[in-house]
PDB file of C-alpha atoms and ligand atoms in Angstrom:
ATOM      1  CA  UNK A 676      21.542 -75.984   7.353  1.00  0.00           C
ATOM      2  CA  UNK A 677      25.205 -75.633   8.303  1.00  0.00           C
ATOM      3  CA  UNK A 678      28.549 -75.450   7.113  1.00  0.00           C
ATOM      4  CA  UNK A 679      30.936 -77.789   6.976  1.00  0.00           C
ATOM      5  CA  UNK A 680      34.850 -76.794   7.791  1.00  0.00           C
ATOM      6  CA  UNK A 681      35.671 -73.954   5.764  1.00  0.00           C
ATOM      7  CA  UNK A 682      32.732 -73.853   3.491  1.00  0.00           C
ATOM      8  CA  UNK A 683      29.861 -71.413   4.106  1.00  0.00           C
ATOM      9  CA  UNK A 684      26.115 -73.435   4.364  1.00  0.00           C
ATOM     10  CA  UNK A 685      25.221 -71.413   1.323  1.00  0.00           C
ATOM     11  CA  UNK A 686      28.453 -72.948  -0.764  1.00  0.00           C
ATOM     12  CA  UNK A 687      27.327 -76.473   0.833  1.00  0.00           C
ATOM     13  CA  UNK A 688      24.450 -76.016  -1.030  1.00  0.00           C
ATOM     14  CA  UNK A 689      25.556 -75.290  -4.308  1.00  0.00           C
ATOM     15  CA  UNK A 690      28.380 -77.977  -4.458  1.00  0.00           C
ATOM     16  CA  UNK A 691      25.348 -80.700  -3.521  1.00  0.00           C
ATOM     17  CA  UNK A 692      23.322 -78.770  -6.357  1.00  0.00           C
ATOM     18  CA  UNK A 693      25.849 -79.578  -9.140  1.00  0.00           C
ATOM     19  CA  UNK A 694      26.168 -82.700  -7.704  1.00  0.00           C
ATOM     20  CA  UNK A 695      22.721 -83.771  -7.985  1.00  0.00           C
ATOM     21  CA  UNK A 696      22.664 -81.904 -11.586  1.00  0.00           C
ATOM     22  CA  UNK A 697      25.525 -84.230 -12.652  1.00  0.00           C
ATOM     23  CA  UNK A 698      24.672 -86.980 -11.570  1.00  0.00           C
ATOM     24  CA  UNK A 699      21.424 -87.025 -13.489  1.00  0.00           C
ATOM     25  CA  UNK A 700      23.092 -85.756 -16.796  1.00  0.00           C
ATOM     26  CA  UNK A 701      26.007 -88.688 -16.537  1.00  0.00           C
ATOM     27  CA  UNK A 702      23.825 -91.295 -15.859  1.00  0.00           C
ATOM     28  CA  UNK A 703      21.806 -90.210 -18.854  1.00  0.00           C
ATOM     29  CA  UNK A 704      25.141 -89.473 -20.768  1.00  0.00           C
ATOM     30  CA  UNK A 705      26.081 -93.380 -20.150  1.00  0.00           C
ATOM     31  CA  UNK A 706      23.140 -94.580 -21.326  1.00  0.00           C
ATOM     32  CA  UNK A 707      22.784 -93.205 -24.525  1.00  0.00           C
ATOM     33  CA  UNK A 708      26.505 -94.375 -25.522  1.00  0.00           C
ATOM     34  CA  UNK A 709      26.028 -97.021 -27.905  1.00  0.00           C
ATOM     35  CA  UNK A 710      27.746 -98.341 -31.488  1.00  0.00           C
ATOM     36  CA  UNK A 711      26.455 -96.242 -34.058  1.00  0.00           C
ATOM     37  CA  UNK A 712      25.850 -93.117 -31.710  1.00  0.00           C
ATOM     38  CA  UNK A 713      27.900 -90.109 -32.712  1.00  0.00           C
ATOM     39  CA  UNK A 714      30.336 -88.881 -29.861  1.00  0.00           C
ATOM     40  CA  UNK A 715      28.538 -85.034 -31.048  1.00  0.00           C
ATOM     41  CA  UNK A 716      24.472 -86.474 -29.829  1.00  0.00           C
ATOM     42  CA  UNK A 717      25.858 -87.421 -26.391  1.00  0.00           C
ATOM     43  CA  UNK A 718      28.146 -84.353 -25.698  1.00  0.00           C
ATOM     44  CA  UNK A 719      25.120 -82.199 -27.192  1.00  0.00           C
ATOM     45  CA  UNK A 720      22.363 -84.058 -24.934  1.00  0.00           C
ATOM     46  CA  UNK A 721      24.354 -83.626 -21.817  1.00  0.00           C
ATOM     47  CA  UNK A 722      25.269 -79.888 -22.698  1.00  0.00           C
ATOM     48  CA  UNK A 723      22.118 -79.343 -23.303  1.00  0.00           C
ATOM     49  CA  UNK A 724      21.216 -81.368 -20.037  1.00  0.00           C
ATOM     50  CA  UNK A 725      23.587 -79.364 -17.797  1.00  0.00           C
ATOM     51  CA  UNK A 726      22.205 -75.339 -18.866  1.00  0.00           C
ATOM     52  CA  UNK A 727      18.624 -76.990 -17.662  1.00  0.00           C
ATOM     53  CA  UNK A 728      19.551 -78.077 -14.790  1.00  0.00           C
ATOM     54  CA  UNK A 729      22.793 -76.162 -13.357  1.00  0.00           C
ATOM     55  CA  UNK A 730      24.198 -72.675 -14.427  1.00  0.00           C
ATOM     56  CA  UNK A 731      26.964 -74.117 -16.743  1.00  0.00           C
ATOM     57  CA  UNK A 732      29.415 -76.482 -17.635  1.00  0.00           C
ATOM     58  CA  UNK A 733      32.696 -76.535 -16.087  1.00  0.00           C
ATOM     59  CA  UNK A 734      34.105 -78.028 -18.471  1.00  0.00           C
ATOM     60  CA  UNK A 735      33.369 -79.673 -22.370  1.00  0.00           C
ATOM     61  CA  UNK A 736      31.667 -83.477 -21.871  1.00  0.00           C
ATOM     62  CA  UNK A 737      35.120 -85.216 -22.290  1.00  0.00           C
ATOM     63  CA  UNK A 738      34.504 -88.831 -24.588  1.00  0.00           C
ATOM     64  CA  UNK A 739      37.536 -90.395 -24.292  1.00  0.00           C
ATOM     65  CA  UNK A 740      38.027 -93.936 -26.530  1.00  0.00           C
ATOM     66  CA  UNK A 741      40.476 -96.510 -25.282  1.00  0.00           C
ATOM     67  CA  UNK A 742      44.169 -95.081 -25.429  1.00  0.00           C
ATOM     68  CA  UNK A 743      42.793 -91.852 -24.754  1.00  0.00           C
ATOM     69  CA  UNK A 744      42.733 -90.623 -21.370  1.00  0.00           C
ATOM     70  CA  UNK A 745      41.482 -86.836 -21.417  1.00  0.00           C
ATOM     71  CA  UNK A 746      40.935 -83.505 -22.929  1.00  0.00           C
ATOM     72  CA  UNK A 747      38.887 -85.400 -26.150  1.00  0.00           C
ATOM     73  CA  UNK A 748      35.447 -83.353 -26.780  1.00  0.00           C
ATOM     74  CA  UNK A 749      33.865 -83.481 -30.018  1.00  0.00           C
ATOM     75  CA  UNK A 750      34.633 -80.893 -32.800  1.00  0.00           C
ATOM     76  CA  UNK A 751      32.020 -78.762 -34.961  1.00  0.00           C
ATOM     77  CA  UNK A 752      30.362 -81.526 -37.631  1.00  0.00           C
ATOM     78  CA  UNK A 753      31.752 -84.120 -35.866  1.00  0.00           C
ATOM     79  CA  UNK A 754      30.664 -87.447 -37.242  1.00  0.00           C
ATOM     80  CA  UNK A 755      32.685 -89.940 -34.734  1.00  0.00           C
ATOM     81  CA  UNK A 756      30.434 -93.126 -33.827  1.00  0.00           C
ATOM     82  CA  UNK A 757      30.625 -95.108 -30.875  1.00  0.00           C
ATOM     83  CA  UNK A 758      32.306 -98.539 -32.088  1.00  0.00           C
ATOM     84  CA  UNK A 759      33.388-101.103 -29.973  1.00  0.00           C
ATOM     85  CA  UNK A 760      35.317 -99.087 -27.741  1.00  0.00           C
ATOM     86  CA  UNK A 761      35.854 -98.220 -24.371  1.00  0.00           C
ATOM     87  CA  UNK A 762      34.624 -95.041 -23.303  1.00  0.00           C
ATOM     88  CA  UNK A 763      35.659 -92.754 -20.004  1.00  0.00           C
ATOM     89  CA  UNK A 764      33.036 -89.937 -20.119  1.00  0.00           C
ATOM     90  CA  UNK A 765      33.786 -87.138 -17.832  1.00  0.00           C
ATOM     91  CA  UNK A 766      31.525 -84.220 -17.023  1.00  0.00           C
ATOM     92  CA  UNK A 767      31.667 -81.226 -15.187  1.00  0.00           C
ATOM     93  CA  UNK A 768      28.636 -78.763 -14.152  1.00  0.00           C
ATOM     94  CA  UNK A 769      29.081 -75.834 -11.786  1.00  0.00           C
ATOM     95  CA  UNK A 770      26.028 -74.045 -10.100  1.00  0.00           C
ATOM     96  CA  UNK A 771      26.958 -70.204  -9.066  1.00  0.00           C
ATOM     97  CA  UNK A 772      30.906 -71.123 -10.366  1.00  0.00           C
ATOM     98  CA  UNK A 773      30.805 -74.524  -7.525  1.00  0.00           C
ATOM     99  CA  UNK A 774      31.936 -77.580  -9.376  1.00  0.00           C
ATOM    100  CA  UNK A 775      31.093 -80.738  -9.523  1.00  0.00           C
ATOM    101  CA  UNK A 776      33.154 -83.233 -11.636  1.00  0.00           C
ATOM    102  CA  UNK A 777      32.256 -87.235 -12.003  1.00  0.00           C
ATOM    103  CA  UNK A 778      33.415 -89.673 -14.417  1.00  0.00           C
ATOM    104  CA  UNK A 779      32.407 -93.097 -15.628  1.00  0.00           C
ATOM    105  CA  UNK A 780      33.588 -95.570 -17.582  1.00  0.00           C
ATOM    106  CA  UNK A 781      31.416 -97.175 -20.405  1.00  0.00           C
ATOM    107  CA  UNK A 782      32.314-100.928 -21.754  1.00  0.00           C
ATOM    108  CA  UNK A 783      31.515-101.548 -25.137  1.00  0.00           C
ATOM    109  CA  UNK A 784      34.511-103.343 -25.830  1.00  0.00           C
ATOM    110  CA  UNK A 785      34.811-106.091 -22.832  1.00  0.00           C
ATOM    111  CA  UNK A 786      37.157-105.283 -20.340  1.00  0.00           C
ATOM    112  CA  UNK A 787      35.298-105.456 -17.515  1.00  0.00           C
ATOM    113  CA  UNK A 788      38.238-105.830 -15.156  1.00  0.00           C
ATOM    114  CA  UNK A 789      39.888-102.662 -16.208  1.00  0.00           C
ATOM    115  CA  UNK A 790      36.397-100.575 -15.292  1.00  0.00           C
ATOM    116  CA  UNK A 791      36.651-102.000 -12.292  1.00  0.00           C
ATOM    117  CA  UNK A 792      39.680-101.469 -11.318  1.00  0.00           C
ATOM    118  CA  UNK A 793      39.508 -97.795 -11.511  1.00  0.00           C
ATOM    119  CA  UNK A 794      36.178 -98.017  -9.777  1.00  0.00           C
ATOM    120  CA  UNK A 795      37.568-100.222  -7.141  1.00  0.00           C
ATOM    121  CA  UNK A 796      40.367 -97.693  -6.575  1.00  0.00           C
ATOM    122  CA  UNK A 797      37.573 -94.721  -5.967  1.00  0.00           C
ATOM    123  CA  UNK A 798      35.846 -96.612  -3.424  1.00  0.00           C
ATOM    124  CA  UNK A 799      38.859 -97.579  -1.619  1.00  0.00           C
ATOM    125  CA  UNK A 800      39.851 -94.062  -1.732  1.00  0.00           C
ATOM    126  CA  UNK A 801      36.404 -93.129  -0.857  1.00  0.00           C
ATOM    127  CA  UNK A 802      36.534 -94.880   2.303  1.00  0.00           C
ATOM    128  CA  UNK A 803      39.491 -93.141   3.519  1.00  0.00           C
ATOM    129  CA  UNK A 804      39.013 -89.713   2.923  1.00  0.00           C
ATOM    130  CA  UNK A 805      38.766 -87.492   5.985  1.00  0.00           C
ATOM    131  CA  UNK A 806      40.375 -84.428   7.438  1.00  0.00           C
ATOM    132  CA  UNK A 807      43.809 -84.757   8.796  1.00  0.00           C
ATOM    133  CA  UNK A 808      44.222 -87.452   5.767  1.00  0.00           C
ATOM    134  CA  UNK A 809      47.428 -87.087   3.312  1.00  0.00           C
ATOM    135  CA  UNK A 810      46.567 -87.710   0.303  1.00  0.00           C
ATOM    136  CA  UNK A 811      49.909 -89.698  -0.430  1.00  0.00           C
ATOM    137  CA  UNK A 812      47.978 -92.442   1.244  1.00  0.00           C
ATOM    138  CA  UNK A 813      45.210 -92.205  -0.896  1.00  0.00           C
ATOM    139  CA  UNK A 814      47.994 -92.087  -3.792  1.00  0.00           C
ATOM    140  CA  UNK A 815      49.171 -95.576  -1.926  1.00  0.00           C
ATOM    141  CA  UNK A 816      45.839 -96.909  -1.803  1.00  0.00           C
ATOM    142  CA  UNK A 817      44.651 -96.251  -5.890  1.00  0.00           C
ATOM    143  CA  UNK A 818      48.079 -97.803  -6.767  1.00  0.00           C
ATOM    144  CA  UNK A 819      48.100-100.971  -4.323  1.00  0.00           C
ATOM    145  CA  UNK A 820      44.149-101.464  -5.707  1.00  0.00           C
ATOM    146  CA  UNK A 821      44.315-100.856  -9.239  1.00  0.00           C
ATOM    147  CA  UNK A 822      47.447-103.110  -9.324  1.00  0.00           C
ATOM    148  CA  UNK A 823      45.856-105.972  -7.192  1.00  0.00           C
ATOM    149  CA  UNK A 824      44.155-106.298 -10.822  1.00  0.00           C
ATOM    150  CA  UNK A 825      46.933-106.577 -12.674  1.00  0.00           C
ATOM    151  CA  UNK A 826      46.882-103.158 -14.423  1.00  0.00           C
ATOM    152  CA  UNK A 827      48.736 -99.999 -13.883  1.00  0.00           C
ATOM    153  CA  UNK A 828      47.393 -96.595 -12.518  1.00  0.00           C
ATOM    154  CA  UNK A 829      48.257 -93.791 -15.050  1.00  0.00           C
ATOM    155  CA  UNK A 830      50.672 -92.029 -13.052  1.00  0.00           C
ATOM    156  CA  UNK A 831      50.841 -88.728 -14.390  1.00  0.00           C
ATOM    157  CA  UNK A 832      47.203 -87.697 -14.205  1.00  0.00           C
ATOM    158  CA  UNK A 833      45.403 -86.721 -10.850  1.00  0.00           C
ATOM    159  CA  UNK A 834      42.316 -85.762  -9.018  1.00  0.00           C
ATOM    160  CA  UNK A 835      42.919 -82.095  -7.756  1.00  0.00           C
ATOM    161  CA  UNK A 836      40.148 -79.320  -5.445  1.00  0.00           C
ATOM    162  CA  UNK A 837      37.950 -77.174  -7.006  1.00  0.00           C
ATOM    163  CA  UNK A 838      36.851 -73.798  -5.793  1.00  0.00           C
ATOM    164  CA  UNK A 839      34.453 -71.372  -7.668  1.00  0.00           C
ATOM    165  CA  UNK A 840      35.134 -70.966 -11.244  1.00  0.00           C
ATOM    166  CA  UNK A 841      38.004 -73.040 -11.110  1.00  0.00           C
ATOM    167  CA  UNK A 842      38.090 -76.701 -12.027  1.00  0.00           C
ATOM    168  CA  UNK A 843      41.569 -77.837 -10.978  1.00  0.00           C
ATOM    169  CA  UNK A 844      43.324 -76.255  -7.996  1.00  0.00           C
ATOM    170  CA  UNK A 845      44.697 -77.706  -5.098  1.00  0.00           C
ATOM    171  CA  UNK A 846      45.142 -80.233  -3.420  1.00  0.00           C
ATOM    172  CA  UNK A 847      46.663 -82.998  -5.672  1.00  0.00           C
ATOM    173  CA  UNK A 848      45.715 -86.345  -5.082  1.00  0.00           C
ATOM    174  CA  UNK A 849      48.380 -88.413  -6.547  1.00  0.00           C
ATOM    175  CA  UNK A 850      46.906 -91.473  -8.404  1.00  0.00           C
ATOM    176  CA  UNK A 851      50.616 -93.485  -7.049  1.00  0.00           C
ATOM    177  CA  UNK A 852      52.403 -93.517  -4.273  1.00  0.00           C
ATOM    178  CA  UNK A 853      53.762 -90.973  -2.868  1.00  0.00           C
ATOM    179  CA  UNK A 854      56.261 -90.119   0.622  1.00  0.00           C
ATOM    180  CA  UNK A 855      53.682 -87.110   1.741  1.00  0.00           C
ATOM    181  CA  UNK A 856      51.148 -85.574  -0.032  1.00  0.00           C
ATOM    182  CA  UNK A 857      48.853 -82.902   1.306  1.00  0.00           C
ATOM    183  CA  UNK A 858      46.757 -82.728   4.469  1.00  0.00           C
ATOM    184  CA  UNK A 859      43.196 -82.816   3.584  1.00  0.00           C
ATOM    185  CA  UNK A 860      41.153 -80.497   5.699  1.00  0.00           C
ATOM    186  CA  UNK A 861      37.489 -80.168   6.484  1.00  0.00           C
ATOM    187  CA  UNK A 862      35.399 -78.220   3.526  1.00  0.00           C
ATOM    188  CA  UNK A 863      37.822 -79.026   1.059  1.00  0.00           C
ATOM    189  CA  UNK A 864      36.505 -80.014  -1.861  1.00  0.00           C
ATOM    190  CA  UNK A 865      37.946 -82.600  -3.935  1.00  0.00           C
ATOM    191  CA  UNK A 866      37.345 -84.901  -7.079  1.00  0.00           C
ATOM    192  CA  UNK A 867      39.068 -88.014  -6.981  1.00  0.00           C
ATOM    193  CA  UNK A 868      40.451 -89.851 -10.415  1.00  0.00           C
ATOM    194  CA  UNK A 869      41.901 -93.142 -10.571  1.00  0.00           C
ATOM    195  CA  UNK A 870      42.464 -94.170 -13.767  1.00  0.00           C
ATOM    196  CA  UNK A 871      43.702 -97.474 -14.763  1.00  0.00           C
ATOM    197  CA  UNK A 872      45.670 -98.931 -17.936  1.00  0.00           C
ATOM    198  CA  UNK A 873      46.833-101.620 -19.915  1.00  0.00           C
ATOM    199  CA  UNK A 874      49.473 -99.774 -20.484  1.00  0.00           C
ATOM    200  CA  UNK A 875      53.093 -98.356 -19.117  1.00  0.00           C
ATOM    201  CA  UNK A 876      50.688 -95.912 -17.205  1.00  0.00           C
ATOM    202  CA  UNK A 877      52.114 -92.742 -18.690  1.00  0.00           C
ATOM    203  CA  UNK A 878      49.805 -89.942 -20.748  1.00  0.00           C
ATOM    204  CA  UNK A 879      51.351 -87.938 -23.376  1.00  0.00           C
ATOM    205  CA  UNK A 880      49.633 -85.219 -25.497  1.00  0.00           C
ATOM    206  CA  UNK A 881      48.202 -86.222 -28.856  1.00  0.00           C
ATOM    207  CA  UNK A 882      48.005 -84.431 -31.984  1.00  0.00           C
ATOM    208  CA  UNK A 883      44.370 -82.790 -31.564  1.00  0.00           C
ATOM    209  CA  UNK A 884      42.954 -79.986 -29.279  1.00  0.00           C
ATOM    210  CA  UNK A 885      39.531 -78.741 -28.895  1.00  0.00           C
ATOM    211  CA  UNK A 886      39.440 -77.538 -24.740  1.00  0.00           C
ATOM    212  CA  UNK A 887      40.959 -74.311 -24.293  1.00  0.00           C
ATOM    213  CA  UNK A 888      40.497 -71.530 -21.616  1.00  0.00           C
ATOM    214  CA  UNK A 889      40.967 -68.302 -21.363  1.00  0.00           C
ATOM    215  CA  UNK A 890      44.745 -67.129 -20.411  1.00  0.00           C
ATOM    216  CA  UNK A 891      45.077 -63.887 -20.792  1.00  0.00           C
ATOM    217  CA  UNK A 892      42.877 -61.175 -22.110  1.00  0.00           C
ATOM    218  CA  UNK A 893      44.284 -58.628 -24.445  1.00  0.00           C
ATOM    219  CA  UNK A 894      43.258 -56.448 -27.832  1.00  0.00           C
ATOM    220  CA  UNK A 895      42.768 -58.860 -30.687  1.00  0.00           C
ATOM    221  CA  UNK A 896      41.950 -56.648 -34.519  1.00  0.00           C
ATOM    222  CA  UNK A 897      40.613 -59.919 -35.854  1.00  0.00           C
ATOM    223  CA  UNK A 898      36.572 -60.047 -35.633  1.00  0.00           C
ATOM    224  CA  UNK A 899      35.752 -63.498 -35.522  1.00  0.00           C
ATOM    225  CA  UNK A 900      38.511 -63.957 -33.115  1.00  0.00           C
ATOM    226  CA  UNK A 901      37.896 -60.758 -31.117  1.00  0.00           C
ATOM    227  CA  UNK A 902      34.041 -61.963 -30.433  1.00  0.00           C
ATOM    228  CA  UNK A 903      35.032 -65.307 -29.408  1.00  0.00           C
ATOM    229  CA  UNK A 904      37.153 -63.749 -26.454  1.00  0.00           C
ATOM    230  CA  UNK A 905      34.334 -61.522 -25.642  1.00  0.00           C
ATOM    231  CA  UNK A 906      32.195 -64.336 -25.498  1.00  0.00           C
ATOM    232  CA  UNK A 907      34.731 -66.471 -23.227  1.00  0.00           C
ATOM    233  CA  UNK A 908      35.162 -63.738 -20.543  1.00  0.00           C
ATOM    234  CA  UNK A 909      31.847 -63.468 -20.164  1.00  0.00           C
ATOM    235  CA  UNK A 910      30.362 -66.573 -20.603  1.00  0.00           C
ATOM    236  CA  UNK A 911      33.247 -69.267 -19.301  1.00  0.00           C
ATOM    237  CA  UNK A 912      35.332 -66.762 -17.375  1.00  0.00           C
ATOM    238  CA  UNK A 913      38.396 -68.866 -16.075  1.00  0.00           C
ATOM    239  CA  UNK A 914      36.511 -72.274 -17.011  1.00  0.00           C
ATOM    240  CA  UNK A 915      37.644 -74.664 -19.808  1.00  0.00           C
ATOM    241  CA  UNK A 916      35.302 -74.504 -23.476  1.00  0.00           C
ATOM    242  CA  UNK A 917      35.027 -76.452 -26.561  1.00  0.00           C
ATOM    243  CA  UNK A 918      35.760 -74.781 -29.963  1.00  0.00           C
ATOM    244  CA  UNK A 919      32.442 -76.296 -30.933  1.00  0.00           C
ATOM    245  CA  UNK A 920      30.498 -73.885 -28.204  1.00  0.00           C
ATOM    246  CA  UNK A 921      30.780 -70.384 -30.885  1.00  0.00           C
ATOM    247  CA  UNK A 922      27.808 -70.117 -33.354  1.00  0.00           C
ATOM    248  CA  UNK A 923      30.240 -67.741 -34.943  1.00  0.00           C
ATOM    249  CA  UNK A 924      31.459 -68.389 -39.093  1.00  0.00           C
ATOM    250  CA  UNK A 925      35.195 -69.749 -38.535  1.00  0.00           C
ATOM    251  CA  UNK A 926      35.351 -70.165 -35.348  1.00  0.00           C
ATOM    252  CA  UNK A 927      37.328 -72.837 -34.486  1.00  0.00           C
ATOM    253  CA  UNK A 928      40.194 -71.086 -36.945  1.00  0.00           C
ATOM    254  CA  UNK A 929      39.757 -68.285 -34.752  1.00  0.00           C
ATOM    255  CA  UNK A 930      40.170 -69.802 -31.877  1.00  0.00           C
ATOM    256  CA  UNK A 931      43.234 -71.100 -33.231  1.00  0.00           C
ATOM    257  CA  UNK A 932      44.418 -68.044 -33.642  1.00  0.00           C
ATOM    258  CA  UNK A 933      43.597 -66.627 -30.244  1.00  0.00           C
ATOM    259  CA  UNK A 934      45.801 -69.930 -28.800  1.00  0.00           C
ATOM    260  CA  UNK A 935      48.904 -68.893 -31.086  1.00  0.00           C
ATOM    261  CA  UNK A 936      48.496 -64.765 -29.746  1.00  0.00           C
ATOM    262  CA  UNK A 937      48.821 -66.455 -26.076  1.00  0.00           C
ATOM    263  CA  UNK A 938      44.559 -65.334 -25.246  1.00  0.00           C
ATOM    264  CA  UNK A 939      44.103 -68.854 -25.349  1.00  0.00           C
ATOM    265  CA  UNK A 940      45.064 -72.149 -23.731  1.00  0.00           C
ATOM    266  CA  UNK A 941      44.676 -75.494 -25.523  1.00  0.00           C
ATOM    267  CA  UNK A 942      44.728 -78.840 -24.086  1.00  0.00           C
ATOM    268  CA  UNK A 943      45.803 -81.471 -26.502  1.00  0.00           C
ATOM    269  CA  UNK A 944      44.170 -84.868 -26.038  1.00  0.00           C
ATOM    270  CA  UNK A 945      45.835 -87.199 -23.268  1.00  0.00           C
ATOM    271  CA  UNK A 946      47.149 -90.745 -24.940  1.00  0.00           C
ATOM    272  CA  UNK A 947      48.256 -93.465 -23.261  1.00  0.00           C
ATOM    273  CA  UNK A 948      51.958 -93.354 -24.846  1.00  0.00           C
ATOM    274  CA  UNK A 949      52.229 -97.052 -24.856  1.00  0.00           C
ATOM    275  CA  UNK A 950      49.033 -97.571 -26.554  1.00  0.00           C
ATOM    276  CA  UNK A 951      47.204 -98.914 -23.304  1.00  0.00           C
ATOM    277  CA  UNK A 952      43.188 -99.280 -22.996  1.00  0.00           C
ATOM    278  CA  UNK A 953      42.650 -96.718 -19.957  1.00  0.00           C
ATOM    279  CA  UNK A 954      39.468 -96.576 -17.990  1.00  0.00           C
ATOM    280  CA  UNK A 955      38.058 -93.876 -15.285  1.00  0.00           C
ATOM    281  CA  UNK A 956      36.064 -93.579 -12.238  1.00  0.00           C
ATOM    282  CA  UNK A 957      35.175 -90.167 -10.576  1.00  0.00           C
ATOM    283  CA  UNK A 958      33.525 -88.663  -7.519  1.00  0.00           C
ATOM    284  CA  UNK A 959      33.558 -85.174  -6.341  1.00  0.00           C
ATOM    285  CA  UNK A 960      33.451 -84.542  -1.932  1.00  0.00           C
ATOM    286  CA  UNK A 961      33.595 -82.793   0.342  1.00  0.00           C
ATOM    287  CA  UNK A 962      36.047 -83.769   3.187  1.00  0.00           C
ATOM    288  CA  UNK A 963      34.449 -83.671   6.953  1.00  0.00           C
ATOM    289  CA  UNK A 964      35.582 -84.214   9.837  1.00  0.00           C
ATOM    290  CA  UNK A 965      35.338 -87.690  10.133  1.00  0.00           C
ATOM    291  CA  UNK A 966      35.363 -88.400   6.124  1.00  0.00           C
ATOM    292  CA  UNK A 967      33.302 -87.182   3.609  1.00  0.00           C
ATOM    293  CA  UNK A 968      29.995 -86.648   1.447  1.00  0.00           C
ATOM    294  CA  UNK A 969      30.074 -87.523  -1.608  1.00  0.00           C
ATOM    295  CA  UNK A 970      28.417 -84.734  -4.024  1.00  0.00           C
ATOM    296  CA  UNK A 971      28.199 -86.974  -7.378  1.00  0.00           C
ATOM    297  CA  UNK A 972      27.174 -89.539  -5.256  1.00  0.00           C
TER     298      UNK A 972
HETATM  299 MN1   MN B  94      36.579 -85.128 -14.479  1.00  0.00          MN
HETATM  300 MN1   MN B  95      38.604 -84.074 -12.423  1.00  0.00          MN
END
């Protein structure tokens, strides 16, 4: 067992441990989205899925329908049914606060094209991925693929690193173009995110939120909302939660709350602002020397 680049062998282990984890819980994820399924039964099955077999989530199961490109997790009671939609489910598990973070695309609706092009664009990507690589060039290479298809990358979303207990830090990998990026180096690790659109290729925030993390910890008088912070610091720490997760009376109005006071962050839903269908395909590496292991794989 041995390191690789600036990872201990100990963190090498854990990042492939989440990967495996994930990679179990998204296949089964996928397979259980259907018409008629609520969007609740899958993001409870693989919630459920991820505290077997990894230490936590690192983020809410995202179930993202057609325009909508991220941040959309069931609420509470949520009665939502699978339709004839297209659906980007994304899921994160960490194991000792290493991430792992995948995403597939599910078809119920017919565009076949438009999963793969976002797929296409990942293996590209995939392929050139190495240390010493800027990731402008694997910007270049998602945009050049997902337009050979006749669709648009959604420019203002990207993949990003992950280090313990955080699930987007550096570096960016631009899903376009770009004159330089950053140099990847050896033991970064890094989940890569093309998505592609019908659309203009622009997100915007909708109207709903139900992802927040913690921002800043301070006295709160209010109960409800006081035990839900408790709860985050220690359970989520720095890590992204639905308002579903509290078995607390109220809680989502407290969390609410907590967001207006500045504890909390929210992340409103991502919409294509042009309307556009908008499909996903994600891996998480880590970049070696001469390219890179796939941990979702
Ligand atoms: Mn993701
Ligand atoms: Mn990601």
């Amino acid at each position: 067992m041995s390191g690789i680049g600036s990872l201990s062998a100990e963190e090498v282990e854990h990042h492939r441990a989440a990967g495996e984890a994930l990679r179990t819980i998204l296949d089964e994820a996928a397979e259980m989205v259907e018409p008629g399924v609520t969007h609740l039964e899958v993001a409870e099955h693989a919630e459920a899925r991820i505290h077997e077999l990894a230490d936590g989530a690192a983020f809410p199961v995202n179930i993202s329908i057609d325009d909508e490109a991220s941040h959309a997790t069931p609420g509470q009671d949520d009665k939502t049914e699978f339709g004839e939609d297209l659906v980007c489910l994304d899921v994160g598990v960490h194991v000792n606060g290493y991430i792992a973070d995948a995403a597939t695309t599910v078809d119920l609706r017919g565009e076949p094209d438009l999963v793969e092009a976002a797929e296409a664009a990942l293996n590209a990507v995939l392929d050139e991925v190495a240390a010493g690589v800027d990731t402008g060039t694997l910007g270049t290479t998602i945009q050049e693929t997902i337009e050979s298809y006749g669709y648009t990358p959604v420019l203002n979303l990207s993949g990003h690193g992950v280090e313990q207990y955080d699930a987007h830090t550096g570096p960016n990998i631009p899903n376009r173009a770009v004159d330089r990026g950053q140099v990847l180096e050896a033991g970064d690790v890094v989940a890569i995110e093309p998505f592609a659109t019908t659309g203009r290729g622009k997100v915007g925030e909708g109207s709903a939120t139900e992802i927040y993390s913690l921002e800043r910890e301070r006295s709160v008088r209010d109960r409800t909302a006081r035990q839900v912070m408790e709860q985050v610091v220690e359970k989520y720490r720095t890590l992204p939660f639905a308002s579903r997760w509290f078995d607390l009376m109220r809680a989502e109005m407290a969390v609410r709350r907590l967001e207006q006071q500045g504890v909390l962050h929210g992340y409103p839903v991502l919409k294509e602002t042009t309307g556009g269908l908008v499909s996903q395909a994600e891996h998480t590496v880590i970049v070696t020397e001469d390219g890179c292991e796939i941990t979702t794989a």
